[in-house]
Amino acid sequence: MDYGYFDDAKREYVITNPKTPVKWINYIGTLAFGGFVDHTGGALICRQDPALNRITKYISQMPACDFKGETLYLRIKQPNGYKVFSPYFVPTLDPYTLYECHVGLGYLRIVSEFYGIRTDAVIFVPTGESCVIRDIRITNVSDTPMQVDAIPVVEYTHPDALKQLTNADWIPQTMVSRARRAADGTVILAQYPFMLRDIRVNYFTSNQPVSSFDSDRKNFLGENEYGTWASPRGLQQDELGNRQALRGDNIAALMHHLGALQPGETQRLITQLGQAKSIDKALPRITHFREARSVENAFDELARFWQHYLGALQVETPDANMNRMLNIHNSRQCHTTKNWSRYLSLYQLGYGSARGIGFRDSAQDVMGVLAHMPEEAQALLRQLLCVQRRNGSAYHQFNPLTMIASEGDSVEREDLPHYYSDDHLWIILAVCAYLKETGDLAFLDEVIPYYEKDKREQPLESGTVLDHLQRAIDFTRNDVGAHGLPLLGFADWNDTVNLRVGAESLFTANLYGKAVLEMIDLSRHLGDEASAEKYLAYYDEMRQRVNHCAWDGEWYVRYFDFDGTPLGSHTNDSGQIYINGQSWPVISGFATPERARQALNSLRERLNTKNGIKISMPGFDGFDPRRGGITTYPPGAKENGGIFLHTNPWVMIAETLLGNGDRAFEYYDQINPAAKNDRIDEYECEPYVYPQNILGDEHPQFGLARNSWLSGTASWTYQAGTQYILGLRATFDGLTIDPCIPRWWDGFRATRRFRGAVYEITVSNPNHVSKGVRTVRVDGKEIAGNVAPVFGDDAAHRVEVVMG
Ligand code: GLC
């Protein structure tokens, strides 16, 4: 089946069949206000925190045909009643003559035709505002006049999203709606839980006179809710019930009589779903966005934002799917993961106060947006540093609204430590990448508190950013086990391998190695040779340990269990070889050249599939509490031998470090979602973003993707593609150009914004090599080496690179 196509010129993906295998979504707004809209108009909207300030009720586990969060009904007056349908297809599922859902940058546009009515609805959050706009044009495309009504509907949740699901007494007793009608006939429906009445209210309104409304779901659906969303009884009456809900399930439904639409005539309805301290406070913005001109300006501003954002890097390679991902969709997905971490998607539901922004996740996500939004990146780094402990380790998650941190899933296991051995090390990679991108060394001196607080909630200790980084290194250096390797804690990057106390992690050893390399580089740049020497000694110490005990003969092992048994070894029955066990010793530089090659070859032989590289093999076949969460999955799923995509770009990077451009690109291409557009019935997820996982070949549904959008795959594939395959890397001294491309490429072009200048880069590859730069000319003059200097002069500079 064909579900849609890429429109690169408009930077959209266009869905042409509403019955996609699973919902396909798009994000609007930011975590400050926004959420996602699915391709049938359903919307999950929240403000600042999906757990504690959620606005619409969207239960993703309910069937695809169900009403979710928001929709629009249209109805045509007929001699014997009304023909009611939704131009978004759901929840009425009427036959359509046209359906298009344009997944755009920060907006979703649904264009449809049903019964001679064409609807064109653009859904977005204006930059910096706390409201969702739906700018809806309704046109009579038939040749007879039609009497048309438009009834947009929202269903609210209690802001405490988990309580909404767990307490069906307190919640409905507190939910209230109030209507405010203005002289011009417009209506604002306010909604709030009683305790927030004087602090914070949701509202729904439009730019057209409203003849009647309803805010009580039971009344709107009718017949004690034996009326359905597909056929609400309320819509068979001429007018809605004008109920101001005093309790119960609150909705907002506004009846607009658009009048008799003549053939070709268009009416424009603009709705707003927002949140404010009070309706009075919101009034100026409400009035503003009732004007079509204001909405258009806001939409143009959104387009300018994306133009600037994506303008940080645009490429032109011989591969169209790579171009469309790097230039548009992958770069955009990095923005999404930076905003929402793992907090809110169809798969990551953001319930409960223990959930929040993931420390390790966001530290990696931020690396995908450094060139595009350095200030926002810095603000997120600051938040992350605030949840680091005084001993250098970090809390696993934090709630962005309250800044309360938690230990994540580790608290579910009394018998295991409540820290993850890798979390704090990622912040070193992120901060150093930020410094290289921006040159903002002053950030290192900024004083940021550690997490621990006294009784008055004041931080017990603060330290400079540099101090935070040093403590992170020290924590791991001192937290080692029998082989001198880092203790696993509750888990490392792989959340689901939870071994008994005393187990050691080779992943964390290599991540530590990479972090120490960054500290050496940073210390040298700061002119602090003594620190550089110290870190060099740390590096050598861990390198020797890893090579001394972790080489299994043909690859590196992944863990040592509490009793010293190697895991990820040919001696194991399941989990004999792990992907991260091989890529990371190359990234850390711990692997000798010979072992690096052998490790990556073993990985290719045992783990590679046409749909991506598996995380490990063979899968565990049966639950085993001594191994932990990994054994809760059947073989081939998720961390148990699935294709866990986040790990794939690390292999691409490792291959480029060895100079294998052909393989790096092959691995890049085989997981490119844009290349799956003609295999959707097997793959199922959106072809315009990376998913977290694809079922591996041990699973009967090999190739099925899940958990799209919020995955470290976004940031790392972007980094692998741009910094390692195309080789455009920010360094302290300038922009390094060190491509590692397929030999058959003749070259590529790129435009890169970097420290206040624009680099127009042309790479040519006349001798068809993968790696190696022969000459670099900057503005016509040949330079020594391959680092284009920092200009910071707001000007464009030509960089011509010849490989060979
Ligand atoms: C999920 C988590 C991430 C973890 C990965 C592997 O993607 O968000 O933090 O590293 O699973 O377990």
XYZ file of C-alpha atoms and ligand atoms in Angstrom, residues 342 360-361 493-495 639 644 692, ligand 1:
21
model
C 11.319 10.822 26.089
C 21.232 10.693 29.548
C 18.638 11.108 26.816
C 22.982 2.873 28.426
C 21.100 -0.402 28.079
C 18.410 0.149 30.698
C 16.892 -4.646 23.767
C 17.561 -0.854 18.620
C 13.466 3.681 18.420
C 15.439 4.021 25.790
C 15.856 5.036 26.829
C 17.351 5.278 26.761
C 18.098 3.978 26.835
C 17.619 3.016 25.762
C 18.278 1.655 25.844
O 15.608 4.561 24.516
O 15.195 6.266 26.638
O 17.754 6.113 27.810
O 19.470 4.243 26.701
O 16.228 2.846 25.888
O 17.879 0.921 26.947
